[in-house]
Coordinates of C-alpha atoms in Angstrom, one line a residue:
M1 CA -17.2 0.5 6.4
A2 CA -15.4 3.2 4.4
A3 CA -12.1 1.8 2.7
I4 CA -9.7 3.4 4.8
E5 CA -11.2 1.8 7.5
I6 CA -11.1 -1.8 5.9
I7 CA -7.4 -1.7 5.3
S8 CA -7.0 -0.3 8.8
T9 CA -8.8 -3.2 10.1
F10 CA -6.3 -5.3 8.1
Q11 CA -3.0 -3.6 9.1
S12 CA -4.3 -3.9 12.9
I13 CA -4.4 -7.6 11.9
V14 CA -1.2 -8.5 9.7
G15 CA 0.6 -5.0 10.4
T16 CA 1.4 -2.1 8.0
K17 CA 4.1 -3.6 5.6
N18 CA 2.2 -6.9 5.2
C19 CA -0.9 -4.8 3.7
L20 CA -0.2 -3.4 0.2
T21 CA -2.7 -0.7 -1.2
K22 CA -0.4 1.4 -3.4
D23 CA -1.2 0.6 -7.2
S24 CA 2.7 0.3 -7.5
K25 CA 3.3 -2.3 -5.2
T26 CA 0.2 -3.9 -5.6
A27 CA 0.8 -4.4 -9.4
Y28 CA 2.4 -7.4 -9.9
Y29 CA -0.3 -9.4 -7.6
R30 CA -3.1 -7.8 -10.0
T31 CA -1.8 -9.0 -12.9
G32 CA -1.7 -12.7 -14.5
F33 CA 1.2 -14.7 -15.0
R34 CA 0.6 -14.5 -19.0
S35 CA -2.3 -12.3 -18.9
G36 CA -5.1 -10.7 -17.0
F37 CA -5.4 -7.7 -15.3
G38 CA -7.7 -6.0 -12.4
G39 CA -8.0 -3.5 -9.8
A40 CA -7.7 -4.2 -5.6
L41 CA -8.7 -2.5 -2.7
A42 CA -5.5 -4.0 -0.8
V43 CA -3.4 -7.2 -1.3
V44 CA -3.1 -8.4 2.1
F45 CA -0.5 -11.1 3.2
P46 CA -1.1 -12.9 6.9
T47 CA 1.5 -14.7 8.7
S48 CA -0.3 -17.4 10.5
L49 CA -3.5 -19.4 9.9
L50 CA -5.2 -17.0 13.0
Q51 CA -4.2 -13.9 10.9
Y52 CA -5.5 -15.7 7.7
W53 CA -8.7 -16.4 9.2
K54 CA -9.3 -12.8 10.9
V55 CA -8.7 -11.4 7.6
L56 CA -11.2 -13.4 5.8
Q57 CA -13.6 -12.4 8.8
A58 CA -12.9 -8.8 8.1
C59 CA -13.6 -9.1 4.8
V60 CA -17.0 -10.9 5.3
D61 CA -18.1 -8.6 7.7
N62 CA -17.6 -5.9 5.1
D63 CA -18.7 -7.3 2.3
C64 CA -15.6 -7.8 0.3
A65 CA -15.4 -10.0 -2.5
I66 CA -12.4 -12.3 -1.7
L67 CA -9.5 -13.5 -4.0
V68 CA -7.0 -16.0 -2.2
Q69 CA -3.9 -15.9 -4.3
A70 CA -0.9 -18.1 -3.8
S71 CA 2.2 -18.1 -5.6
K72 CA 0.3 -16.6 -8.9
T73 CA 1.8 -19.0 -10.9
G74 CA -2.2 -19.8 -13.1
L75 CA -2.1 -19.5 -16.9
T76 CA -5.8 -18.8 -17.1
E77 CA -6.0 -15.4 -14.7
G78 CA -7.7 -17.7 -12.1
S79 CA -5.5 -16.3 -9.4
T80 CA -5.4 -12.3 -10.3
P81 CA -8.6 -10.0 -10.7
S82 CA -10.3 -9.4 -14.0
G83 CA -11.6 -6.0 -14.1
D84 CA -13.0 -3.3 -11.8
D85 CA -16.4 -4.4 -12.1
Y86 CA -17.4 -6.7 -9.1
G87 CA -19.8 -4.4 -7.5
R88 CA -17.6 -3.9 -4.2
E89 CA -14.2 -3.6 -2.9
L90 CA -12.5 -6.7 -3.7
V91 CA -9.4 -7.9 -1.4
I92 CA -6.6 -10.1 -2.4
I93 CA -5.3 -12.5 0.3
N94 CA -1.9 -13.7 -0.5
I95 CA -1.0 -17.0 1.7
T96 CA 2.8 -17.1 0.7
K97 CA 3.9 -16.4 4.3
V98 CA 1.6 -19.1 6.0
K99 CA 4.1 -22.2 5.9
K100 CA 4.4 -24.8 7.4
I101 CA 4.8 -28.8 6.5
I102 CA 4.8 -31.4 8.9
L103 CA 5.1 -35.1 8.7
L104 CA 2.9 -37.5 9.3
D105 CA 3.1 -41.2 10.5
G106 CA 7.1 -41.2 9.6
G107 CA 6.6 -39.3 6.3
K108 CA 4.0 -41.4 4.7
Q109 CA 1.9 -38.5 4.2
V110 CA 2.5 -34.6 4.8
L111 CA 0.4 -31.9 6.8
A112 CA 1.0 -28.6 4.4
F113 CA 0.3 -24.9 5.4
A114 CA -1.7 -22.5 2.6
G115 CA 1.5 -21.3 1.5
S116 CA 4.2 -24.2 1.7
T117 CA 5.1 -24.7 -2.0
L118 CA 6.0 -28.1 -3.9
Y119 CA 9.4 -27.2 -4.0
E120 CA 9.7 -26.9 0.0
L121 CA 7.9 -30.2 -0.1
E122 CA 10.2 -31.5 -2.4
Q123 CA 13.5 -30.3 -0.3
E124 CA 11.7 -31.9 3.1
L125 CA 11.3 -35.3 1.6
K126 CA 14.6 -35.6 0.1
K127 CA 15.2 -35.7 4.1
I128 CA 13.7 -39.0 4.6
N129 CA 14.1 -40.6 0.8
R130 CA 10.5 -39.7 -0.2
A131 CA 9.1 -37.8 -3.3
P132 CA 5.7 -35.8 -3.3
H133 CA 2.4 -36.6 -4.7
S134 CA 2.4 -34.2 -7.1
V135 CA 5.3 -32.7 -9.7
I136 CA 4.3 -29.8 -12.2
G137 CA 5.8 -27.7 -14.1
S138 CA 5.4 -24.4 -11.9
T139 CA 6.9 -26.2 -9.3
T140 CA 10.2 -24.6 -10.1
I141 CA 9.0 -20.9 -9.6
G142 CA 6.7 -21.3 -6.5
A143 CA 3.8 -23.1 -6.8
T144 CA 1.7 -23.9 -3.5
I145 CA 0.8 -27.6 -2.7
I146 CA -3.1 -26.1 -1.9
G147 CA -3.2 -24.0 -5.0
S148 CA -1.8 -26.7 -7.5
I149 CA -4.8 -29.0 -5.4
A150 CA -7.5 -26.3 -5.7
N151 CA -7.0 -26.3 -9.5
N152 CA -6.6 -30.1 -10.1
A153 CA -3.3 -29.3 -11.5
G154 CA -2.0 -31.9 -14.0
G155 CA 2.0 -32.2 -14.2
A156 CA 4.0 -34.7 -15.7
L157 CA 3.6 -37.7 -13.5
C158 CA 2.1 -41.0 -15.4
K159 CA 2.2 -43.0 -12.0
R160 CA -0.1 -40.5 -10.0
G161 CA -2.6 -38.1 -11.3
P162 CA -3.9 -34.4 -10.7
S163 CA -2.9 -33.0 -7.7
Y164 CA -5.9 -34.3 -5.1
T165 CA -6.8 -34.9 -1.8
E166 CA -10.0 -35.4 0.2
L167 CA -8.3 -34.3 3.2
S168 CA -8.2 -30.7 3.9
L169 CA -9.4 -27.5 6.6
Y170 CA -11.1 -24.6 4.4
G171 CA -12.9 -21.8 5.3
Q172 CA -16.2 -21.4 3.4
V173 CA -19.2 -18.7 3.4
D174 CA -22.4 -20.2 3.6
K175 CA -25.9 -19.2 2.2
D176 CA -26.5 -17.1 5.1
G177 CA -23.1 -15.0 4.7
K178 CA -21.6 -16.8 7.5
L179 CA -17.8 -17.7 7.6
N180 CA -17.5 -21.0 9.0
L181 CA -14.3 -23.5 9.2
V182 CA -14.3 -26.9 7.7
D183 CA -12.6 -29.7 9.1
E184 CA -12.1 -32.9 6.9
L185 CA -8.2 -33.2 7.8
G186 CA -9.2 -36.7 9.5
I187 CA -7.4 -35.8 12.7
K188 CA -8.4 -36.6 16.2
G189 CA -8.1 -34.1 18.8
L190 CA -7.4 -30.7 17.1
G191 CA -10.2 -28.7 18.9
E192 CA -13.6 -27.3 18.2
T193 CA -13.0 -23.6 17.6
P194 CA -10.8 -22.3 14.9
E195 CA -8.7 -20.8 17.5
E196 CA -8.3 -24.2 18.9
I197 CA -7.8 -26.0 15.5
F198 CA -4.8 -23.3 14.3
A199 CA -3.3 -23.5 17.7
S200 CA -3.2 -27.0 17.5
L201 CA -1.7 -27.3 14.1
D202 CA 0.8 -24.6 15.1
K203 CA 2.1 -27.1 17.5
G204 CA 3.1 -29.4 15.1
D205 CA 2.9 -32.5 17.2
I206 CA 0.5 -35.0 15.5
K207 CA 0.7 -38.3 16.3
T208 CA 0.4 -41.4 13.8
E209 CA -2.6 -42.8 16.4
D210 CA -4.5 -39.5 15.9
L211 CA -4.7 -39.7 12.1
E212 CA -8.4 -40.8 10.8
A213 CA -9.7 -41.0 7.3
W214 CA -6.9 -43.6 5.7
D215 CA -9.8 -44.5 3.2
K216 CA -10.0 -40.7 2.0
L217 CA -7.6 -40.4 -1.2
A218 CA -4.9 -38.2 -0.4
S219 CA -3.4 -38.2 -4.0
D220 CA -5.1 -39.5 -7.1
R221 CA -4.0 -43.2 -6.6
E222 CA -6.3 -44.5 -9.1
Y223 CA -4.8 -42.7 -12.0
Q224 CA -2.6 -45.7 -13.0
D225 CA -5.8 -47.4 -13.7
R226 CA -7.4 -44.4 -16.0
I227 CA -4.1 -43.9 -17.6
R228 CA -3.8 -47.6 -19.0
N229 CA -7.8 -47.4 -20.4
L230 CA -7.2 -46.5 -23.9
E231 CA -11.1 -47.2 -24.8
A232 CA -12.4 -45.2 -21.9
D233 CA -15.4 -42.3 -22.9
V234 CA -13.7 -39.6 -21.5
P235 CA -10.2 -38.4 -21.4
N236 CA -7.8 -39.9 -18.4
R237 CA -8.1 -36.0 -16.9
Y238 CA -9.4 -32.6 -16.9
N239 CA -10.4 -30.0 -14.5
A240 CA -14.1 -30.8 -14.9
D241 CA -13.8 -34.5 -14.4
P242 CA -16.7 -34.5 -11.1
K243 CA -14.9 -37.4 -9.8
R244 CA -12.1 -34.7 -9.0
L245 CA -14.1 -32.3 -7.3
Y246 CA -14.1 -32.6 -3.6
G247 CA -13.5 -29.8 -1.0
V248 CA -10.5 -27.7 -1.7
S249 CA -9.5 -30.0 -4.9
G250 CA -10.9 -28.5 -7.8
S251 CA -12.3 -25.5 -5.8
A252 CA -10.7 -22.8 -7.6
G253 CA -10.2 -20.8 -5.1
K254 CA -14.2 -20.6 -4.3
V255 CA -13.1 -21.7 -0.6
A256 CA -10.4 -20.7 1.3
G257 CA -7.8 -23.5 1.6
F258 CA -5.9 -23.7 5.3
A259 CA -4.3 -27.0 4.8
V260 CA -4.0 -30.3 3.3
R261 CA -3.3 -33.7 4.0
V262 CA -1.4 -35.4 1.2
D263 CA 0.3 -39.0 0.4
T264 CA 4.1 -38.8 -0.1
Y265 CA 5.8 -41.9 -2.4
P266 CA 9.2 -43.7 -2.3
V267 CA 12.0 -42.4 -4.5
P268 CA 13.0 -44.5 -7.0
K269 CA 16.6 -46.4 -6.5
K270 CA 17.4 -45.2 -10.0
K271 CA 16.3 -43.1 -13.1
Q272 CA 16.7 -43.2 -17.0
V273 CA 15.6 -40.6 -19.6
F274 CA 15.6 -41.7 -23.0
Y275 CA 15.3 -39.5 -25.7
L276 CA 13.5 -40.1 -28.6
G277 CA 13.0 -38.7 -32.2
T278 CA 10.6 -39.6 -35.3
N279 CA 9.6 -38.0 -38.3
D280 CA 6.3 -40.1 -38.2
P281 CA 4.0 -39.4 -35.1
K282 CA 2.2 -42.3 -35.7
H283 CA 5.5 -44.0 -34.5
F284 CA 4.7 -42.5 -30.9
D285 CA 1.0 -43.9 -30.8
T286 CA 2.8 -47.3 -31.4
L287 CA 5.2 -46.8 -28.5
R288 CA 2.2 -45.4 -26.4
T289 CA 0.2 -48.0 -27.1
Q290 CA 2.7 -51.0 -26.1
I291 CA 3.9 -48.9 -22.9
L292 CA 0.2 -48.1 -21.6
T293 CA -1.1 -52.1 -22.6
K294 CA 2.1 -54.5 -22.2
F295 CA 4.3 -52.3 -19.8
K296 CA 4.6 -53.5 -16.4
E297 CA 6.2 -50.8 -15.1
L298 CA 4.4 -47.0 -16.3
P299 CA 7.1 -44.3 -16.9
E300 CA 7.5 -41.7 -14.5
M301 CA 6.9 -39.2 -17.1
C302 CA 6.5 -38.7 -21.0
E303 CA 6.8 -35.6 -22.4
Y304 CA 6.3 -34.6 -25.8
M305 CA 7.9 -31.4 -28.1
N306 CA 7.9 -30.8 -31.9
R307 CA 10.7 -29.0 -34.0
G308 CA 8.9 -25.8 -33.8
I309 CA 8.1 -25.7 -29.8
F310 CA 12.1 -26.8 -29.5
T311 CA 13.6 -23.9 -31.6
T312 CA 11.4 -21.4 -30.0
A313 CA 12.0 -22.4 -26.3
Q314 CA 15.7 -22.5 -27.3
K315 CA 15.5 -19.1 -28.8
Y316 CA 13.2 -17.5 -26.5
G317 CA 13.2 -19.2 -23.1
K318 CA 16.6 -19.2 -22.8
D319 CA 16.8 -16.9 -19.7
V320 CA 14.5 -18.7 -18.2
F321 CA 16.6 -22.0 -18.3
L322 CA 19.8 -20.5 -17.7
S323 CA 17.8 -18.4 -14.3
I324 CA 16.7 -22.1 -12.9
K325 CA 20.1 -23.9 -13.8
H326 CA 22.7 -21.5 -12.1
L327 CA 20.0 -19.7 -9.6
G328 CA 18.0 -22.1 -8.5
T329 CA 14.2 -21.7 -7.3
T330 CA 14.3 -20.4 -4.5
N331 CA 14.5 -16.7 -5.3
L332 CA 12.6 -16.8 -8.9
P333 CA 8.8 -15.9 -7.2
A334 CA 10.8 -12.6 -6.1
A335 CA 12.7 -12.0 -9.3
Y336 CA 9.5 -12.2 -10.9
A337 CA 7.9 -9.9 -8.5
L338 CA 10.7 -7.5 -8.9
K339 CA 10.2 -7.7 -12.9
S340 CA 6.7 -6.8 -12.5
N341 CA 6.9 -3.9 -10.9
V342 CA 9.8 -2.4 -12.7
E343 CA 7.2 -3.3 -15.7
Y344 CA 4.5 -1.3 -14.5
Y345 CA 6.6 1.7 -14.3
L346 CA 8.0 1.5 -17.6
N347 CA 4.5 -0.1 -19.5
K348 CA 3.3 3.5 -18.3
V349 CA 6.2 5.6 -20.7
P350 CA 4.3 5.8 -24.0
F351 CA 7.5 6.3 -26.0
L352 CA 8.8 2.9 -24.7
P353 CA 8.0 -0.6 -26.0
K354 CA 5.6 -2.6 -23.8
F355 CA 7.1 -5.6 -21.4
L356 CA 10.6 -3.9 -21.5
P357 CA 12.3 -6.5 -18.8
D358 CA 11.3 -9.0 -21.1
L359 CA 12.9 -7.8 -24.0
F360 CA 16.0 -6.8 -22.2
L361 CA 16.0 -10.3 -20.6
Y362 CA 15.9 -11.9 -24.2
W363 CA 18.9 -10.1 -25.6
V364 CA 21.3 -10.7 -22.5
S365 CA 20.1 -14.1 -23.0
K366 CA 21.8 -14.0 -26.5
L367 CA 25.5 -13.0 -25.0
F368 CA 25.5 -16.4 -23.5
P369 CA 26.7 -19.6 -25.2
Q370 CA 25.1 -22.3 -26.4
H371 CA 23.1 -24.3 -23.4
L372 CA 21.7 -27.1 -25.0
P373 CA 24.0 -30.3 -25.4
Q374 CA 24.9 -31.3 -29.0
R375 CA 22.7 -34.7 -28.8
L376 CA 19.6 -32.7 -27.9
L377 CA 20.2 -30.1 -31.2
D378 CA 21.3 -32.7 -33.5
Y379 CA 17.9 -34.5 -32.9
R380 CA 15.9 -31.4 -33.5
D381 CA 18.0 -31.1 -36.7
K382 CA 17.2 -34.2 -37.5
Y383 CA 13.3 -35.3 -36.4
Q384 CA 10.5 -33.4 -36.2
Y385 CA 8.9 -34.7 -33.1
Y386 CA 10.5 -35.7 -30.2
L387 CA 9.8 -37.4 -26.6
I388 CA 11.7 -37.2 -23.0
L389 CA 10.8 -40.8 -21.6
S390 CA 11.8 -41.0 -18.0
M391 CA 11.7 -44.7 -16.4
A392 CA 12.7 -45.8 -13.2
D393 CA 14.0 -49.3 -11.4
D394 CA 12.5 -52.0 -13.1
G395 CA 10.9 -50.1 -15.6
I396 CA 14.6 -49.2 -17.2
D397 CA 15.3 -52.6 -18.3
E398 CA 12.0 -52.9 -19.6
A399 CA 11.9 -49.6 -22.0
R400 CA 15.5 -50.0 -23.3
D401 CA 14.9 -53.8 -24.4
Y402 CA 11.6 -52.8 -26.1
L403 CA 13.3 -49.2 -28.1
T404 CA 16.0 -51.4 -28.9
N405 CA 15.0 -54.6 -30.4
E406 CA 11.0 -53.5 -31.1
W407 CA 10.7 -49.5 -31.8
R408 CA 14.0 -48.9 -33.1
K409 CA 13.4 -51.6 -36.2
L410 CA 10.4 -49.0 -37.2
D411 CA 11.5 -46.7 -40.3
G412 CA 13.1 -43.5 -39.3
V413 CA 13.2 -43.5 -35.7
D414 CA 16.2 -43.6 -32.8
F415 CA 16.6 -42.8 -29.5
F416 CA 19.7 -42.3 -26.7
E417 CA 20.0 -43.0 -23.3
A418 CA 20.4 -39.4 -22.0
S419 CA 23.3 -38.7 -19.8
E420 CA 22.8 -36.5 -16.3
E421 CA 23.7 -33.4 -18.3
E422 CA 21.4 -33.9 -21.2
Q423 CA 18.8 -35.3 -18.7
Q424 CA 18.7 -32.1 -16.8
A425 CA 18.5 -29.8 -20.1
A426 CA 16.2 -31.7 -21.8
L427 CA 13.5 -31.3 -18.9
L428 CA 14.7 -27.6 -18.2
H429 CA 14.0 -27.1 -21.8
R430 CA 10.7 -28.3 -21.8
F431 CA 9.9 -26.3 -18.7
A432 CA 11.3 -23.4 -20.8
A433 CA 8.8 -24.0 -23.7
A434 CA 5.9 -23.0 -21.1
G435 CA 6.6 -19.3 -21.4
A436 CA 8.3 -19.6 -25.0
A437 CA 5.0 -18.0 -26.8
I438 CA 4.6 -15.4 -24.6
R439 CA 8.2 -14.2 -24.7
Y440 CA 8.2 -14.6 -29.0
Q441 CA 4.7 -12.5 -28.8
N442 CA 6.4 -9.7 -26.4
C443 CA 9.2 -9.7 -28.9
H444 CA 6.6 -9.5 -32.3
Q445 CA 4.2 -7.3 -30.2
K446 CA 3.5 -4.6 -32.9
T447 CA 2.9 -7.5 -35.5
T448 CA 1.3 -10.1 -33.1
E449 CA -1.8 -10.2 -30.7
H450 CA -1.7 -11.7 -27.6
V451 CA -1.2 -15.6 -27.4
M452 CA -3.8 -17.8 -27.6
A453 CA -2.9 -20.9 -25.1
L454 CA -5.1 -24.0 -24.9
D455 CA -4.6 -27.0 -22.9
I456 CA -6.6 -29.8 -24.3
A457 CA -7.2 -33.5 -23.1
Y458 CA -7.6 -35.4 -26.0
M459 CA -9.8 -38.9 -26.2
P460 CA -7.2 -41.9 -25.1
N461 CA -7.7 -43.3 -28.1
D462 CA -7.5 -40.0 -30.5
P463 CA -5.4 -40.9 -33.9
D464 CA -5.1 -37.2 -34.7
W465 CA -3.9 -35.4 -31.4
I466 CA -1.7 -34.0 -33.9
E467 CA -4.0 -31.4 -35.6
E468 CA -4.1 -30.0 -38.9
L469 CA -5.8 -26.3 -39.1
P470 CA -7.8 -25.6 -41.9
P471 CA -7.1 -22.7 -43.9
E472 CA -9.5 -20.2 -42.6
I473 CA -7.2 -20.6 -39.2
T474 CA -3.4 -21.0 -40.9
E475 CA -4.1 -17.8 -43.0
H476 CA -4.0 -15.6 -39.2
L477 CA -1.5 -17.6 -37.6
D478 CA 2.0 -16.1 -37.3
L479 CA 3.2 -19.2 -34.8
V480 CA 1.7 -21.7 -33.4
L481 CA 3.7 -24.1 -30.8
Y482 CA 2.8 -27.9 -29.7
Y483 CA 4.0 -29.6 -26.6
G484 CA 2.7 -31.8 -24.0
H485 CA 2.2 -34.6 -21.3
F486 CA 2.4 -37.6 -24.1
M487 CA 0.8 -40.8 -22.0
C488 CA -2.8 -38.9 -20.9
L489 CA -2.6 -36.9 -24.0
V490 CA -2.7 -33.6 -22.6
M491 CA -1.5 -31.1 -24.8
H492 CA -0.5 -27.4 -24.5
Q493 CA -0.8 -25.7 -28.2
D494 CA -0.1 -21.8 -28.3
Y495 CA -1.2 -20.0 -31.2
I496 CA 0.2 -16.2 -31.8
F497 CA -2.2 -14.6 -34.3
K498 CA -1.1 -11.8 -36.7
K499 CA -1.8 -8.3 -35.4
G500 CA -5.5 -7.6 -36.4
T501 CA -7.1 -11.0 -36.1
D502 CA -10.4 -11.3 -34.8
M503 CA -9.5 -13.5 -31.7
K504 CA -13.3 -14.4 -30.3
K505 CA -13.8 -15.8 -33.7
M506 CA -10.3 -18.0 -34.2
K507 CA -11.1 -18.8 -30.5
A508 CA -14.6 -20.0 -31.0
L509 CA -13.7 -21.6 -34.4
M510 CA -10.6 -23.7 -32.0
L511 CA -13.1 -24.7 -29.3
E512 CA -16.1 -26.2 -32.0
R513 CA -13.4 -28.5 -33.6
L514 CA -12.0 -30.0 -30.1
D515 CA -15.6 -30.1 -29.1
K516 CA -16.0 -32.4 -32.2
K517 CA -13.5 -34.7 -30.9
K518 CA -15.1 -34.7 -27.6
A519 CA -11.7 -33.4 -25.9
K520 CA -11.8 -31.5 -22.4
Y521 CA -10.7 -28.2 -22.1
P522 CA -8.9 -26.9 -20.0
A523 CA -7.1 -29.9 -19.1
E524 CA -5.2 -28.8 -15.8
H525 CA -4.9 -25.1 -15.7
N526 CA -8.6 -24.9 -14.8
V527 CA -11.2 -22.2 -16.1
G528 CA -9.6 -19.0 -14.4
H529 CA -11.5 -16.0 -16.7
M530 CA -10.6 -17.2 -20.0
Y531 CA -12.8 -20.5 -20.2
E532 CA -16.5 -20.9 -19.7
A533 CA -17.2 -23.2 -16.5
A534 CA -19.1 -26.6 -17.7
E535 CA -22.4 -26.9 -16.1
T536 CA -21.0 -29.5 -13.7
L537 CA -18.5 -27.3 -12.6
R538 CA -20.3 -24.4 -12.6
K539 CA -22.8 -26.1 -10.0
H540 CA -19.9 -27.2 -8.5
Y541 CA -18.8 -23.7 -7.9
E542 CA -22.4 -22.8 -6.5
K543 CA -22.5 -25.3 -4.1
L544 CA -19.0 -24.5 -2.5
D545 CA -19.9 -20.5 -2.4
P546 CA -23.5 -19.7 -2.6
T547 CA -23.3 -16.0 -2.3
N548 CA -20.3 -15.5 -5.1
T549 CA -17.8 -14.2 -2.5
F550 CA -14.9 -16.0 -3.3
N551 CA -12.9 -15.3 -7.0
P552 CA -16.2 -14.3 -8.6
G553 CA -16.4 -14.3 -12.2
I554 CA -14.0 -17.4 -12.8
G555 CA -15.4 -19.7 -15.5
K556 CA -17.3 -16.8 -17.0
S557 CA -19.9 -16.5 -14.5
D558 CA -21.2 -13.3 -13.0
K559 CA -19.0 -11.4 -10.5
K560 CA -21.9 -9.8 -8.7
R561 CA -22.8 -10.7 -5.1
R562 CA -25.7 -13.6 -5.1
V563 CA -28.2 -13.0 -2.2
M564 CA -29.5 -16.0 -1.1
F565 CA -32.8 -16.6 0.3
T566 CA -33.7 -19.0 2.9

């Protein structure tokens, strides 16, 4: 069918306004959060489960490649097209308008539709004093529940691990090219056909007695045991962990997720953030070992930063910090879309610098007064390494006693108990760090190459998680930034190289060093189009998607359709 007829079919399903075809209108949805860009026939926005199904069916009937996209917060190019060499038309189905959150069993679990976000889940659960299964950095900018599960998004929580469930409803194209609806929700009486199942879910009236499959995991409840095992022969968590590849979980868009069933958790009665500083990272090793092997209560989270990322985020992440603090998170995805559309046009003007909106936001942010509390700045000046240690309930006294009576006895360390303002600032500053490298590079685009961002899961007993790079790498570096989730030793390492550096060579050297340490990468952002999928992951993708219909090319695989023979 001609492209114009395929578009007409989409418009008949979702309406003209929910089917974008002009390059200027689709640019945001075809551009990665940090990098990556490609072409697409259309960006289609279904507004119901049934519309979503019909759009999928139209794509399959017309032999289109399909990229199911949520809030596009992925950092490895996996949620946007990569180039134009798919061998057939590629259609982006953006599911952010397919929203509903249904409380199950009084809120002990929830059923979430494809476009429901983690932020919306947090707000819904606040009403019943419950907390979500997962909290990740991009929660604040619209990350979806199902998108985080599809990518095993890790996040900062120590008591429950990567986003995961074994209870889901998803569309899958089999080896004969037929679209099937796979129902693994564990809910009785939904119906037999897709239409019946969607109608039942739309009603939202799910009785507790109809809930089955309680033996299946609806979150990573086993994580506490894994994170405490310092003698494990693999890292605590990483994307290609075969134990966390199940249906939608870890699928990376190789199936089309419609709904997931996930656990919720009681909200702690009280929390306290401790802010720690040292000039010797070995002191943090001591603390980590003590907490994981001796503490009865694990931290809620424990985030690491060093002086380099603190200062860079202070300068280049200030507008992000202020936007979240003063504008909230509800409107941020729309603001990012507007910025991308403006950027699309401005980047076409040859005499203007690229990414002009980013440069504008950077300079505007300098007009605002200092946004970080003084005690955080004092620690930045005094110490090279910091931890944001968040404890809850009985764990507060446990941490306070240890830090006061044992850890503080070490030479050159200190801590303070953060006030509410300091706690909010420390956590927002840590979030702003995630985009600081990109902003820095945009502001120095004439002298630097694009950012090389690695998220790495180190072995749980690795004593050398602070890396020492050889001269063959450092001579080409302009800036390197380190931050991450300390209890599980998942580190984010952003490298900005000088203009003219052979980036392929540098990345090969980096990954070779990590392989020797038995580290796993990517740890929590999935392979996207930036990493080669491990054999286990590649086989998992091929089993889920034997015809290579969904998200072709991820993990550096072939983008062309796979013809299966029965």
